[in-house]
mmCIF file of C-alpha atoms and ligand atoms in Angstrom:
data_model
loop_
_atom_site.group_PDB
_atom_site.id
_atom_site.type_symbol
_atom_site.label_atom_id
_atom_site.label_comp_id
_atom_site.label_asym_id
_atom_site.label_seq_id
_atom_site.Cartn_x
_atom_site.Cartn_y
_atom_site.Cartn_z
ATOM 1 C CA MET A 1 -26.870 -7.839 -16.825
ATOM 2 C CA ARG A 2 -26.758 -11.081 -14.731
ATOM 3 C CA HIS A 3 -25.330 -9.189 -11.319
ATOM 4 C CA SER A 4 -26.633 -5.179 -11.460
ATOM 5 C CA HIS A 5 -30.317 -5.880 -11.187
ATOM 6 C CA PRO A 6 -31.713 -5.307 -7.478
ATOM 7 C CA LEU A 7 -32.534 -8.604 -5.536
ATOM 8 C CA PRO A 8 -36.379 -9.388 -4.642
ATOM 9 C CA GLY A 9 -36.705 -8.158 -1.053
ATOM 10 C CA ALA A 10 -36.983 -12.165 0.331
ATOM 11 C CA ALA A 11 -36.486 -12.944 3.912
ATOM 12 C CA HIS A 12 -32.947 -12.555 4.774
ATOM 13 C CA HIS A 13 -30.897 -14.389 7.146
ATOM 14 C CA ARG A 14 -28.801 -11.606 8.314
ATOM 15 C CA GLN A 15 -29.674 -7.852 9.981
ATOM 16 C CA ALA A 16 -30.210 -4.883 7.738
ATOM 17 C CA ALA A 17 -27.079 -2.782 7.406
ATOM 18 C CA LEU A 18 -26.602 0.389 8.381
ATOM 19 C CA PRO A 19 -26.664 3.230 6.046
ATOM 20 C CA PRO A 20 -24.051 3.262 3.702
ATOM 21 C CA GLU A 21 -20.929 5.944 5.476
ATOM 22 C CA ALA A 22 -18.939 6.380 2.176
ATOM 23 C CA GLY A 23 -19.927 9.529 -0.190
ATOM 24 C CA ALA A 24 -21.992 8.711 -3.679
ATOM 25 C CA GLN A 25 -18.966 8.960 -5.436
ATOM 26 C CA GLU A 26 -16.604 6.262 -3.537
ATOM 27 C CA ARG A 27 -19.776 3.883 -2.758
ATOM 28 C CA ALA A 28 -20.499 4.078 -6.572
ATOM 29 C CA GLN A 29 -16.878 3.093 -7.468
ATOM 30 C CA ILE A 30 -16.835 0.088 -4.813
ATOM 31 C CA LEU A 31 -20.146 -1.686 -6.062
ATOM 32 C CA HIS A 32 -18.591 -1.157 -9.841
ATOM 33 C CA GLY A 33 -15.884 -3.368 -8.726
ATOM 34 C CA LEU A 34 -18.332 -5.680 -7.156
ATOM 35 C CA LEU A 35 -20.112 -5.547 -9.793
ATOM 36 C CA GLN A 36 -17.420 -6.479 -12.583
ATOM 37 C CA PRO A 37 -17.712 -10.375 -14.032
ATOM 38 C CA GLN A 38 -14.026 -10.868 -11.721
ATOM 39 C CA ALA A 39 -15.040 -8.939 -8.686
ATOM 40 C CA ARG A 40 -12.594 -6.815 -7.236
ATOM 41 C CA LEU A 41 -12.046 -4.895 -4.112
ATOM 42 C CA SER A 42 -9.552 -2.224 -3.936
ATOM 43 C CA PRO A 43 -6.870 -3.430 -1.604
ATOM 44 C CA LYS A 44 -6.895 0.414 0.342
ATOM 45 C CA TYR A 45 -10.504 -0.700 1.186
ATOM 46 C CA PHE A 46 -7.957 -3.160 3.807
ATOM 47 C CA TYR A 47 -6.921 -0.260 5.879
ATOM 48 C CA ASP A 48 -9.768 0.231 8.476
ATOM 49 C CA GLN A 49 -8.570 0.649 12.220
ATOM 50 C CA HIS A 50 -9.054 -2.962 12.664
ATOM 51 C CA GLY A 51 -7.247 -3.420 9.291
ATOM 52 C CA SER A 52 -4.374 -1.050 10.015
ATOM 53 C CA GLU A 53 -3.941 -3.009 13.606
ATOM 54 C CA LEU A 54 -4.304 -6.350 11.254
ATOM 55 C CA PHE A 55 -1.680 -5.179 9.273
ATOM 56 C CA GLU A 56 0.726 -4.216 12.081
ATOM 57 C CA ALA A 57 1.079 -7.723 13.420
ATOM 58 C CA ILE A 58 1.571 -8.849 9.904
ATOM 59 C CA THR A 59 4.525 -7.162 9.655
ATOM 60 C CA ARG A 60 5.937 -8.642 12.752
ATOM 61 C CA LEU A 61 4.819 -12.091 11.839
ATOM 62 C CA PRO A 62 7.912 -14.407 11.240
ATOM 63 C CA GLU A 63 6.224 -15.484 7.786
ATOM 64 C CA TYR A 64 6.436 -11.820 6.877
ATOM 65 C CA TYR A 65 9.865 -11.150 5.993
ATOM 66 C CA PRO A 66 9.690 -7.325 4.085
ATOM 67 C CA THR A 67 9.305 -5.187 7.093
ATOM 68 C CA ARG A 68 12.497 -6.336 8.950
ATOM 69 C CA THR A 69 14.286 -6.695 5.763
ATOM 70 C CA GLU A 70 13.854 -3.035 4.511
ATOM 71 C CA ARG A 71 14.669 -2.120 8.222
ATOM 72 C CA ALA A 72 17.694 -4.532 8.152
ATOM 73 C CA VAL A 73 19.079 -3.129 4.652
ATOM 74 C CA LEU A 74 18.804 0.840 5.483
ATOM 75 C CA ARG A 75 20.697 0.163 9.257
ATOM 76 C CA ARG A 76 22.987 -2.064 7.064
ATOM 77 C CA HIS A 77 23.526 0.499 4.281
ATOM 78 C CA ALA A 78 23.143 3.759 6.305
ATOM 79 C CA ARG A 79 26.528 5.074 5.315
ATOM 80 C CA ALA A 80 26.353 4.836 2.024
ATOM 81 C CA ILE A 81 22.447 5.956 1.720
ATOM 82 C CA ARG A 82 23.310 9.048 3.458
ATOM 83 C CA ALA A 83 26.307 9.627 1.352
ATOM 84 C CA ALA A 84 24.121 9.349 -2.081
ATOM 85 C CA VAL A 85 20.711 10.898 -0.480
ATOM 86 C CA GLY A 86 22.879 14.004 1.050
ATOM 87 C CA ALA A 87 22.322 15.683 4.486
ATOM 88 C CA GLY A 88 19.891 18.560 5.416
ATOM 89 C CA GLY A 89 17.393 18.109 2.656
ATOM 90 C CA VAL A 90 13.548 17.708 2.765
ATOM 91 C CA VAL A 91 12.198 14.365 3.363
ATOM 92 C CA ILE A 92 8.639 13.854 1.700
ATOM 93 C CA GLU A 93 6.507 10.505 2.598
ATOM 94 C CA PRO A 94 3.526 9.924 1.028
ATOM 95 C CA GLY A 95 1.841 7.092 3.046
ATOM 96 C CA ALA A 96 3.558 8.224 6.040
ATOM 97 C CA GLY A 97 1.363 6.833 8.782
ATOM 98 C CA SER A 98 2.721 6.284 12.118
ATOM 99 C CA CYS A 99 6.348 8.073 10.864
ATOM 100 C CA GLU A 100 8.029 5.337 12.695
ATOM 101 C CA LYS A 101 10.274 5.190 8.962
ATOM 102 C CA ALA A 102 10.305 8.769 8.756
ATOM 103 C CA ARG A 103 11.876 9.098 12.013
ATOM 104 C CA VAL A 104 15.178 7.066 11.336
ATOM 105 C CA LEU A 105 15.302 8.610 7.799
ATOM 106 C CA CYS A 106 15.154 11.659 8.883
ATOM 107 C CA ARG A 107 17.996 11.321 11.909
ATOM 108 C CA LEU A 108 19.898 9.569 9.888
ATOM 109 C CA LEU A 109 20.245 12.610 7.013
ATOM 110 C CA ALA A 110 19.905 15.283 9.792
ATOM 111 C CA ALA A 111 16.411 16.603 7.411
ATOM 112 C CA ARG A 112 15.670 19.979 7.478
ATOM 113 C CA GLN A 113 12.018 19.921 6.539
ATOM 114 C CA PHE A 114 9.485 16.576 6.816
ATOM 115 C CA VAL A 115 6.686 16.506 4.834
ATOM 116 C CA GLY A 116 4.360 13.063 5.640
ATOM 117 C CA VAL A 117 0.968 12.929 3.317
ATOM 118 C CA ASP A 118 -1.770 10.470 4.471
ATOM 119 C CA ILE A 119 -5.541 9.940 3.844
ATOM 120 C CA SER A 120 -5.827 9.409 7.484
ATOM 121 C CA ALA A 121 -5.378 13.284 8.258
ATOM 122 C CA ASP A 122 -5.957 12.888 12.073
ATOM 123 C CA TYR A 123 -3.702 10.116 12.681
ATOM 124 C CA LEU A 124 -0.409 11.582 10.249
ATOM 125 C CA GLN A 125 -1.314 14.758 12.420
ATOM 126 C CA ALA A 126 -0.753 12.981 15.755
ATOM 127 C CA ALA A 127 2.516 10.599 14.627
ATOM 128 C CA VAL A 128 3.569 14.318 13.065
ATOM 129 C CA ALA A 129 3.406 15.777 16.509
ATOM 130 C CA ARG A 130 5.031 12.845 18.287
ATOM 131 C CA LEU A 131 8.151 12.861 15.704
ATOM 132 C CA ARG A 132 8.480 16.871 16.366
ATOM 133 C CA ALA A 133 9.277 15.821 20.032
ATOM 134 C CA GLN A 134 11.353 13.312 18.872
ATOM 135 C CA LEU A 135 13.463 15.295 16.439
ATOM 136 C CA PRO A 136 13.161 18.957 17.827
ATOM 137 C CA GLY A 137 15.704 20.313 15.066
ATOM 138 C CA LEU A 138 12.743 19.260 12.026
ATOM 139 C CA ASP A 139 10.431 21.302 10.734
ATOM 140 C CA ALA A 140 7.599 18.757 10.104
ATOM 141 C CA ARG A 141 3.996 19.330 8.622
ATOM 142 C CA ALA A 142 1.314 16.881 8.079
ATOM 143 C CA VAL A 143 -0.723 17.206 4.342
ATOM 144 C CA GLY A 144 -3.313 15.428 4.539
ATOM 145 C CA GLY A 145 -4.228 13.701 0.892
ATOM 146 C CA ASP A 146 -4.290 10.692 -1.427
ATOM 147 C CA ILE A 147 -0.774 11.062 -3.340
ATOM 148 C CA THR A 148 -2.652 8.892 -5.650
ATOM 149 C CA ALA A 149 -4.966 12.122 -6.649
ATOM 150 C CA GLY A 150 -1.809 14.438 -6.828
ATOM 151 C CA VAL A 151 -0.872 16.260 -3.835
ATOM 152 C CA GLN A 152 -0.082 20.200 -3.252
ATOM 153 C CA LEU A 153 2.745 20.773 -0.515
ATOM 154 C CA PRO A 154 2.779 23.974 1.389
ATOM 155 C CA ASP A 155 4.162 26.863 -0.374
ATOM 156 C CA ASP A 156 6.835 26.810 2.286
ATOM 157 C CA ILE A 157 8.867 23.622 2.076
ATOM 158 C CA ALA A 158 12.258 24.325 0.345
ATOM 159 C CA ARG A 159 12.128 23.433 -3.131
ATOM 160 C CA GLN A 160 16.036 22.303 -3.478
ATOM 161 C CA GLN A 161 16.933 18.889 -2.130
ATOM 162 C CA ARG A 162 13.901 17.267 -2.228
ATOM 163 C CA LEU A 163 13.741 13.512 -1.541
ATOM 164 C CA VAL A 164 10.234 11.772 -1.722
ATOM 165 C CA PHE A 165 10.614 8.362 0.491
ATOM 166 C CA TYR A 166 8.144 5.535 -0.832
ATOM 167 C CA PRO A 167 9.709 2.739 1.761
ATOM 168 C CA GLY A 168 7.372 -0.470 2.398
ATOM 169 C CA SER A 169 7.058 -1.939 -0.832
ATOM 170 C CA SER A 170 3.634 0.109 -1.634
ATOM 171 C CA ILE A 171 3.966 0.495 -5.200
ATOM 172 C CA GLY A 172 4.108 -3.020 -5.678
ATOM 173 C CA ASN A 173 0.054 -2.572 -4.905
ATOM 174 C CA PHE A 174 -0.275 -0.619 -8.474
ATOM 175 C CA ASP A 175 -0.080 -2.172 -11.434
ATOM 176 C CA PRO A 176 2.729 -1.179 -13.710
ATOM 177 C CA ASP A 177 1.188 1.477 -16.019
ATOM 178 C CA MET A 178 -0.202 2.878 -12.423
ATOM 179 C CA ALA A 179 3.070 2.493 -10.535
ATOM 180 C CA LEU A 180 4.505 4.591 -13.278
ATOM 181 C CA ALA A 181 2.317 7.566 -12.963
ATOM 182 C CA LEU A 182 2.360 7.406 -9.472
ATOM 183 C CA LEU A 183 6.182 7.632 -10.043
ATOM 184 C CA ARG A 184 5.969 10.752 -12.520
ATOM 185 C CA HIS A 185 4.036 12.352 -9.765
ATOM 186 C CA MET A 186 6.629 11.514 -7.313
ATOM 187 C CA HIS A 187 9.315 12.842 -9.714
ATOM 188 C CA THR A 188 7.471 16.261 -10.219
ATOM 189 C CA LEU A 189 7.220 17.150 -6.793
ATOM 190 C CA ALA A 190 11.239 15.757 -6.361
ATOM 191 C CA SER A 191 12.352 18.494 -8.864
ATOM 192 C CA ALA A 192 10.528 21.347 -7.625
ATOM 193 C CA GLY A 193 13.837 23.084 -7.540
ATOM 194 C CA GLY A 194 13.697 23.292 -11.802
ATOM 195 C CA GLN A 195 17.770 23.245 -11.415
ATOM 196 C CA ALA A 196 20.132 20.749 -13.022
ATOM 197 C CA GLN A 197 22.095 20.875 -10.313
ATOM 198 C CA ASP A 198 19.592 20.138 -8.026
ATOM 199 C CA THR A 199 20.104 17.100 -5.569
ATOM 200 C CA GLY A 200 15.986 16.370 -5.616
ATOM 201 C CA GLY A 201 15.190 12.384 -5.918
ATOM 202 C CA ILE A 202 13.352 9.388 -4.789
ATOM 203 C CA LEU A 203 14.374 6.791 -1.788
ATOM 204 C CA ILE A 204 12.231 4.105 -2.604
ATOM 205 C CA GLY A 205 11.630 0.395 -1.488
ATOM 206 C CA ILE A 206 11.122 -2.640 -3.632
ATOM 207 C CA ASP A 207 10.108 -6.428 -2.908
ATOM 208 C CA LEU A 208 12.247 -8.099 -5.064
ATOM 209 C CA PRO A 209 10.923 -12.197 -6.561
ATOM 210 C CA LYS A 210 12.480 -14.938 -4.518
ATOM 211 C CA ASP A 211 11.540 -18.690 -3.955
ATOM 212 C CA VAL A 212 7.905 -19.014 -4.699
ATOM 213 C CA ALA A 213 7.803 -20.819 -1.091
ATOM 214 C CA VAL A 214 8.763 -17.665 0.551
ATOM 215 C CA LEU A 215 6.653 -15.472 -0.742
ATOM 216 C CA GLN A 216 3.440 -17.857 -0.507
ATOM 217 C CA ALA A 217 3.870 -18.255 3.395
ATOM 218 C CA ALA A 218 4.798 -14.332 3.307
ATOM 219 C CA TYR A 219 0.612 -13.709 2.278
ATOM 220 C CA ASP A 220 -0.377 -17.031 3.794
ATOM 221 C CA ASP A 221 0.821 -17.591 7.132
ATOM 222 C CA ASP A 222 0.388 -20.176 9.664
ATOM 223 C CA SER A 223 -1.604 -18.114 12.577
ATOM 224 C CA GLY A 224 -4.376 -16.986 9.530
ATOM 225 C CA VAL A 225 -3.311 -12.800 10.136
ATOM 226 C CA THR A 226 -3.317 -12.763 6.625
ATOM 227 C CA ALA A 227 -6.547 -14.536 5.920
ATOM 228 C CA ALA A 228 -7.962 -12.155 8.998
ATOM 229 C CA PHE A 229 -6.763 -8.848 7.159
ATOM 230 C CA ASN A 230 -7.810 -10.291 4.216
ATOM 231 C CA ARG A 231 -11.668 -10.729 5.378
ATOM 232 C CA ASN A 232 -11.850 -7.595 7.252
ATOM 233 C CA ILE A 233 -12.198 -5.992 3.586
ATOM 234 C CA LEU A 234 -15.450 -7.050 3.814
ATOM 235 C CA ALA A 235 -16.604 -5.687 7.280
ATOM 236 C CA HIS A 236 -15.124 -2.467 6.300
ATOM 237 C CA VAL A 237 -17.126 -2.327 3.191
ATOM 238 C CA ASN A 238 -20.140 -3.642 4.561
ATOM 239 C CA ARG A 239 -19.856 0.037 6.731
ATOM 240 C CA LEU A 240 -19.047 1.785 3.643
ATOM 241 C CA VAL A 241 -21.863 1.075 1.270
ATOM 242 C CA GLY A 242 -24.176 -0.803 3.785
ATOM 243 C CA SER A 243 -23.867 -4.175 1.883
ATOM 244 C CA ASP A 244 -24.362 -7.626 4.197
ATOM 245 C CA PHE A 245 -21.272 -10.018 3.663
ATOM 246 C CA ASP A 246 -20.247 -12.417 6.108
ATOM 247 C CA PRO A 247 -16.763 -12.522 6.144
ATOM 248 C CA GLN A 248 -16.913 -15.698 7.980
ATOM 249 C CA GLN A 249 -18.191 -17.195 4.705
ATOM 250 C CA TRP A 250 -15.336 -16.231 2.332
ATOM 251 C CA ARG A 251 -11.744 -17.684 2.347
ATOM 252 C CA HIS A 252 -8.695 -16.699 2.030
ATOM 253 C CA GLU A 253 -6.092 -17.283 -1.189
ATOM 254 C CA ALA A 254 -2.938 -16.307 -2.037
ATOM 255 C CA PHE A 255 -0.900 -17.458 -4.480
ATOM 256 C CA PHE A 256 2.015 -16.367 -6.987
ATOM 257 C CA ASN A 257 1.184 -15.677 -10.054
ATOM 258 C CA THR A 258 4.427 -16.402 -11.795
ATOM 259 C CA THR A 259 3.256 -14.427 -15.263
ATOM 260 C CA ALA A 260 2.629 -11.186 -14.236
ATOM 261 C CA SER A 261 5.490 -11.943 -10.974
ATOM 262 C CA ARG A 262 2.840 -10.850 -8.557
ATOM 263 C CA ILE A 263 1.248 -12.210 -5.553
ATOM 264 C CA GLU A 264 -2.556 -12.250 -5.530
ATOM 265 C CA MET A 265 -4.830 -12.281 -2.892
ATOM 266 C CA HIS A 266 -8.556 -13.355 -3.564
ATOM 267 C CA LEU A 267 -11.442 -14.072 -1.289
ATOM 268 C CA ALA A 268 -13.362 -17.190 -2.297
ATOM 269 C CA ALA A 269 -16.730 -17.759 -1.338
ATOM 270 C CA CYS A 270 -17.372 -20.366 0.700
ATOM 271 C CA GLY A 271 -21.044 -21.473 -0.042
ATOM 272 C CA PRO A 272 -23.714 -19.728 -2.740
ATOM 273 C CA GLN A 273 -23.456 -16.329 -1.217
ATOM 274 C CA ARG A 274 -26.374 -13.519 -1.634
ATOM 275 C CA VAL A 275 -24.949 -10.366 -0.823
ATOM 276 C CA ARG A 276 -27.097 -7.165 -0.704
ATOM 277 C CA TRP A 277 -27.199 -3.783 -0.485
ATOM 278 C CA PRO A 278 -29.238 -0.360 -0.695
ATOM 279 C CA GLY A 279 -30.211 -0.242 -3.988
ATOM 280 C CA GLY A 280 -29.081 -3.831 -5.177
ATOM 281 C CA GLY A 281 -26.893 -6.762 -4.809
ATOM 282 C CA ARG A 282 -25.007 -9.537 -6.274
ATOM 283 C CA ASP A 283 -24.760 -13.608 -5.682
ATOM 284 C CA PHE A 284 -21.814 -15.259 -5.874
ATOM 285 C CA ALA A 285 -21.458 -18.970 -6.746
ATOM 286 C CA ALA A 286 -19.391 -21.174 -3.966
ATOM 287 C CA GLY A 287 -16.103 -20.925 -4.844
ATOM 288 C CA GLU A 288 -15.890 -17.366 -6.893
ATOM 289 C CA ARG A 289 -13.487 -14.972 -6.036
ATOM 290 C CA ILE A 290 -13.158 -11.691 -5.422
ATOM 291 C CA HIS A 291 -9.362 -10.283 -5.937
ATOM 292 C CA THR A 292 -8.657 -7.922 -3.090
ATOM 293 C CA GLU A 293 -4.796 -7.188 -3.820
ATOM 294 C CA ASN A 294 -1.945 -7.660 -6.241
ATOM 295 C CA SER A 295 1.398 -7.271 -4.756
ATOM 296 C CA TYR A 296 4.343 -6.886 -7.587
ATOM 297 C CA LYS A 297 7.685 -8.605 -7.528
ATOM 298 C CA TYR A 298 9.638 -6.619 -9.532
ATOM 299 C CA PRO A 299 13.755 -7.611 -10.809
ATOM 300 C CA LEU A 300 15.489 -4.733 -9.953
ATOM 301 C CA ALA A 301 16.513 -3.801 -13.288
ATOM 302 C CA ASP A 302 13.263 -4.271 -14.221
ATOM 303 C CA PHE A 303 12.273 -1.543 -11.244
ATOM 304 C CA THR A 304 15.049 0.576 -12.648
ATOM 305 C CA ALA A 305 13.864 1.077 -15.589
ATOM 306 C CA LEU A 306 10.416 1.663 -14.907
ATOM 307 C CA LEU A 307 12.378 4.425 -12.602
ATOM 308 C CA GLN A 308 14.045 6.391 -15.891
ATOM 309 C CA ARG A 309 10.547 6.181 -17.367
ATOM 310 C CA ALA A 310 9.557 7.904 -14.633
ATOM 311 C CA GLY A 311 12.396 11.080 -15.364
ATOM 312 C CA PHE A 312 14.497 9.796 -12.604
ATOM 313 C CA HIS A 313 18.356 8.790 -13.076
ATOM 314 C CA ALA A 314 21.230 7.597 -11.562
ATOM 315 C CA PRO A 315 19.534 4.202 -9.727
ATOM 316 C CA GLN A 316 21.380 2.987 -6.817
ATOM 317 C CA ALA A 317 20.399 -0.087 -5.369
ATOM 318 C CA TRP A 318 20.908 -1.786 -1.569
ATOM 319 C CA THR A 319 19.823 -5.003 -0.917
ATOM 320 C CA ASP A 320 20.011 -7.664 1.949
ATOM 321 C CA GLU A 321 22.597 -10.460 2.267
ATOM 322 C CA ARG A 322 20.227 -12.650 0.955
ATOM 323 C CA GLY A 323 18.844 -10.617 -2.212
ATOM 324 C CA TRP A 324 15.356 -10.223 -0.805
ATOM 325 C CA TYR A 325 14.773 -6.681 -0.948
ATOM 326 C CA ALA A 326 15.917 -3.274 -2.482
ATOM 327 C CA LEU A 327 16.132 0.327 -1.265
ATOM 328 C CA VAL A 328 16.640 1.899 -4.788
ATOM 329 C CA HIS A 329 18.007 6.080 -4.976
ATOM 330 C CA ALA A 330 17.206 7.529 -8.046
ATOM 331 C CA ARG A 331 17.849 11.030 -9.102
ATOM 332 C CA ALA A 332 15.194 13.291 -10.215
HETATM 333 C C1 AVJ B 401 1.821 -2.650 2.668
HETATM 334 C C2 AVJ B 401 1.902 -3.130 0.317
HETATM 335 C C3 AVJ B 401 3.506 -3.962 1.376
HETATM 336 O O1 AVJ B 401 2.149 -5.853 -0.573
HETATM 337 O O2 AVJ B 401 3.389 -6.720 1.337
HETATM 338 C C4 AVJ B 401 0.682 -7.515 3.483
HETATM 339 C C5 AVJ B 401 0.562 -5.369 1.901
HETATM 340 N N1 AVJ B 401 -0.960 -7.417 2.025
HETATM 341 N N2 AVJ B 401 0.583 -8.617 3.434
HETATM 342 C C6 AVJ B 401 2.300 -6.046 0.653
HETATM 343 C C7 AVJ B 401 -0.003 -6.642 2.467
HETATM 344 C C8 AVJ B 401 -0.681 -8.549 2.595
HETATM 345 C C9 AVJ B 401 1.646 -5.054 1.891
HETATM 346 N N3 AVJ B 401 1.905 -3.754 1.781
#
């Protein structure tokens, strides 16, 4: 195997790395991806402290329309969304993070309970504490965990009128089969009441296909913030597995794959690269790429079909005037 043998311990131009921070299993997963003929990293590794700050900066870029468009859709169709979802229920948000979108939605729906779920448990805990202070009538909880691994909610979360809220077009980061599995899990969470008259459902943000130049600019902005965000994954991976990637030697690439209807982000080696980590390493030729992200852009009909395959029904969608982004509600 060309890529998997330990490299000779010759003198190296960079300092010895610190010991890996990731556990054995996670480390093995990351290295497995790096050793594929087409190297890949999971986009979840974008989000260390610095990466989360860079993503915040992306959401404020003039080119990055999804965040502000989603906010506009929610504002524009607030009454209709409230009428469809119903007031006074439970809002469950996977990947709740700062809980800023949750605050807007819980206020709109006069929600009784909120459950934020996030891998960054400490960050979430602090955000949920702020949410409680801002909406005193809301019983807000933080649950640390990864929705893709399947979460258990506390027993005292009401089982009726549950709404799974999944904004930000985060569903677009998963391949369609994984997205379907995730939507099925969300369906289970939303239908915990188990009765036909239960009004559980999902409210999910979807980025729609549009002019390729608009998509391209959103993922390759003029100020280079997205490029820095993409490169930062290597600094994070260095800490996780003890590798010695030099992020400055990798070029940001983003393009729309029309066949798959997705933006792809890659990092391309600026010159030949020898990357090492404890126990192994890999050489990359100049121009060789690491695939870091897919961001699917679903035509609305394709996405509602996916929702139906996951067990949801009666989908209803609201969009902005340009038809760039949709908030979709469906019943469990
Ligand atoms: C957080 C998944 C919605 O796909 O648009 C932004 C991440 N990547 N710029 C997206 C991202 C590059 C973003 N999501």
